[in-house]
mmCIF file of C-alpha atoms in Angstrom:
data_model
loop_
_atom_site.group_PDB
_atom_site.id
_atom_site.type_symbol
_atom_site.label_atom_id
_atom_site.label_comp_id
_atom_site.label_asym_id
_atom_site.label_seq_id
_atom_site.Cartn_x
_atom_site.Cartn_y
_atom_site.Cartn_z
ATOM 1 C CA UNK T 235 48.233 -105.356 -91.943
ATOM 2 C CA UNK T 236 50.858 -102.771 -91.098
ATOM 3 C CA UNK T 237 51.558 -99.619 -93.043
ATOM 4 C CA UNK T 238 54.009 -96.778 -92.528
ATOM 5 C CA UNK T 239 53.122 -93.111 -92.199
ATOM 6 C CA UNK T 240 55.345 -90.121 -91.547
ATOM 7 C CA UNK T 241 54.058 -87.328 -89.361
ATOM 8 C CA UNK T 242 54.196 -83.941 -91.075
ATOM 9 C CA UNK T 243 54.629 -82.221 -87.714
ATOM 10 C CA UNK T 244 57.439 -84.143 -85.984
ATOM 11 C CA UNK T 245 58.675 -86.227 -88.970
ATOM 12 C CA UNK T 246 58.355 -89.428 -86.971
ATOM 13 C CA UNK T 247 57.820 -92.459 -89.219
ATOM 14 C CA UNK T 248 55.702 -95.031 -87.471
ATOM 15 C CA UNK T 249 54.155 -98.363 -88.345
ATOM 16 C CA UNK T 250 50.404 -98.407 -87.900
ATOM 17 C CA UNK T 251 47.529 -100.840 -88.139
ATOM 18 C CA UNK T 252 43.974 -100.007 -89.169
ATOM 19 C CA UNK T 253 42.796 -101.260 -85.786
ATOM 20 C CA UNK T 254 44.465 -98.196 -84.186
ATOM 21 C CA UNK T 255 41.866 -95.859 -85.696
ATOM 22 C CA UNK T 256 39.991 -93.929 -82.998
ATOM 23 C CA UNK T 257 36.404 -92.731 -83.425
ATOM 24 C CA UNK T 258 36.028 -88.979 -82.860
ATOM 25 C CA UNK T 259 33.444 -86.506 -84.218
ATOM 26 C CA UNK T 260 31.893 -89.024 -86.671
ATOM 27 C CA UNK T 261 35.276 -89.824 -88.214
ATOM 28 C CA UNK T 262 37.844 -92.522 -87.623
ATOM 29 C CA UNK T 263 41.200 -90.892 -86.948
ATOM 30 C CA UNK T 264 44.792 -92.055 -86.650
ATOM 31 C CA UNK T 265 47.272 -90.073 -84.551
ATOM 32 C CA UNK T 266 51.052 -89.958 -84.503
ATOM 33 C CA UNK T 267 52.395 -92.216 -81.777
ATOM 34 C CA UNK T 268 55.146 -89.672 -81.069
ATOM 35 C CA UNK T 269 53.416 -86.260 -80.917
ATOM 36 C CA UNK T 270 49.694 -87.177 -81.191
ATOM 37 C CA UNK T 271 49.258 -85.118 -84.396
ATOM 38 C CA UNK T 272 46.395 -86.312 -86.621
ATOM 39 C CA UNK T 273 47.751 -88.380 -89.509
ATOM 40 C CA UNK T 274 44.582 -89.682 -91.097
ATOM 41 C CA UNK T 275 40.823 -89.169 -90.912
ATOM 42 C CA UNK T 276 38.239 -91.375 -92.650
ATOM 43 C CA UNK T 277 34.480 -91.512 -92.504
ATOM 44 C CA UNK T 278 32.838 -94.611 -90.994
ATOM 45 C CA UNK T 279 31.720 -95.764 -94.464
ATOM 46 C CA UNK T 280 35.277 -95.367 -95.831
ATOM 47 C CA UNK T 281 36.626 -97.358 -92.891
ATOM 48 C CA UNK T 282 34.158 -100.176 -93.581
ATOM 49 C CA UNK T 283 35.180 -100.221 -97.257
ATOM 50 C CA UNK T 284 38.836 -100.450 -96.241
ATOM 51 C CA UNK T 285 38.126 -103.322 -93.853
ATOM 52 C CA UNK T 286 36.019 -105.143 -96.483
ATOM 53 C CA UNK T 287 38.789 -104.667 -99.050
ATOM 54 C CA UNK T 288 41.387 -106.115 -96.683
ATOM 55 C CA UNK T 289 39.133 -109.090 -95.907
ATOM 56 C CA UNK T 290 38.500 -109.775 -99.610
ATOM 57 C CA UNK T 291 42.195 -109.502 -100.399
ATOM 58 C CA UNK T 292 43.106 -111.954 -97.622
ATOM 59 C CA UNK T 293 40.370 -114.378 -98.706
ATOM 60 C CA UNK T 294 41.035 -114.324 -102.441
ATOM 61 C CA UNK T 295 44.797 -113.905 -102.724
ATOM 62 C CA UNK T 296 45.796 -115.914 -105.794
ATOM 63 C CA UNK T 297 48.139 -118.829 -105.241
ATOM 64 C CA UNK T 298 50.510 -118.060 -108.094
ATOM 65 C CA UNK T 299 52.959 -120.855 -107.285
ATOM 66 C CA UNK T 300 50.317 -123.574 -107.460
ATOM 67 C CA UNK T 301 48.085 -122.013 -110.122
ATOM 68 C CA UNK T 302 50.074 -123.455 -113.028
ATOM 69 C CA UNK T 303 50.939 -126.877 -111.565
ATOM 70 C CA UNK T 304 47.981 -128.449 -113.347
ATOM 71 C CA UNK T 305 49.501 -127.576 -116.758
ATOM 72 C CA UNK T 306 51.539 -130.316 -118.411
ATOM 73 C CA UNK T 307 54.033 -127.947 -119.973
ATOM 74 C CA UNK T 308 56.836 -126.055 -118.302
ATOM 75 C CA UNK T 309 56.128 -122.428 -117.618
ATOM 76 C CA UNK T 310 58.825 -119.820 -118.287
ATOM 77 C CA UNK T 311 60.830 -118.622 -115.330
ATOM 78 C CA UNK T 312 61.762 -115.382 -117.067
ATOM 79 C CA UNK T 313 59.550 -112.905 -118.892
ATOM 80 C CA UNK T 314 60.937 -110.334 -121.287
ATOM 81 C CA UNK T 315 59.211 -107.280 -122.682
ATOM 82 C CA UNK T 316 60.031 -105.512 -125.906
ATOM 83 C CA UNK T 317 58.743 -102.596 -127.957
ATOM 84 C CA UNK T 318 55.780 -103.035 -130.223
ATOM 85 C CA UNK T 319 56.547 -101.916 -133.742
ATOM 86 C CA UNK T 320 54.320 -99.110 -134.920
ATOM 87 C CA UNK T 321 52.665 -99.615 -138.258
ATOM 88 C CA UNK T 322 52.873 -96.883 -140.901
#
C-alpha cells in the first residue's frame, strides 16, 4: 500500500510504503528519500495497529459488484440526494 507524503524541509513529494519504516529509539520512523528529514514517527503499538488495519481491510474488502447479483430485481445505476423537508 503506497501513500504520498511531502517533506516540510525540502518539499519533495515521495511515495512511501509502511514497510520503509525504520526502528530508532523505540519508535518506527519514516524519512524523506530526498533529504533524509523525518516525515513520520509512530510507536511500535501504533505500527502494529496500522498493519492489522491494513490486513483486515485487504481481507474483508466488500465485493460491491457481486454483492447485489443474488437479488432478482435491477439495482439503480444512479443515486440522487435531495433535501429533507423540515417540519414546523
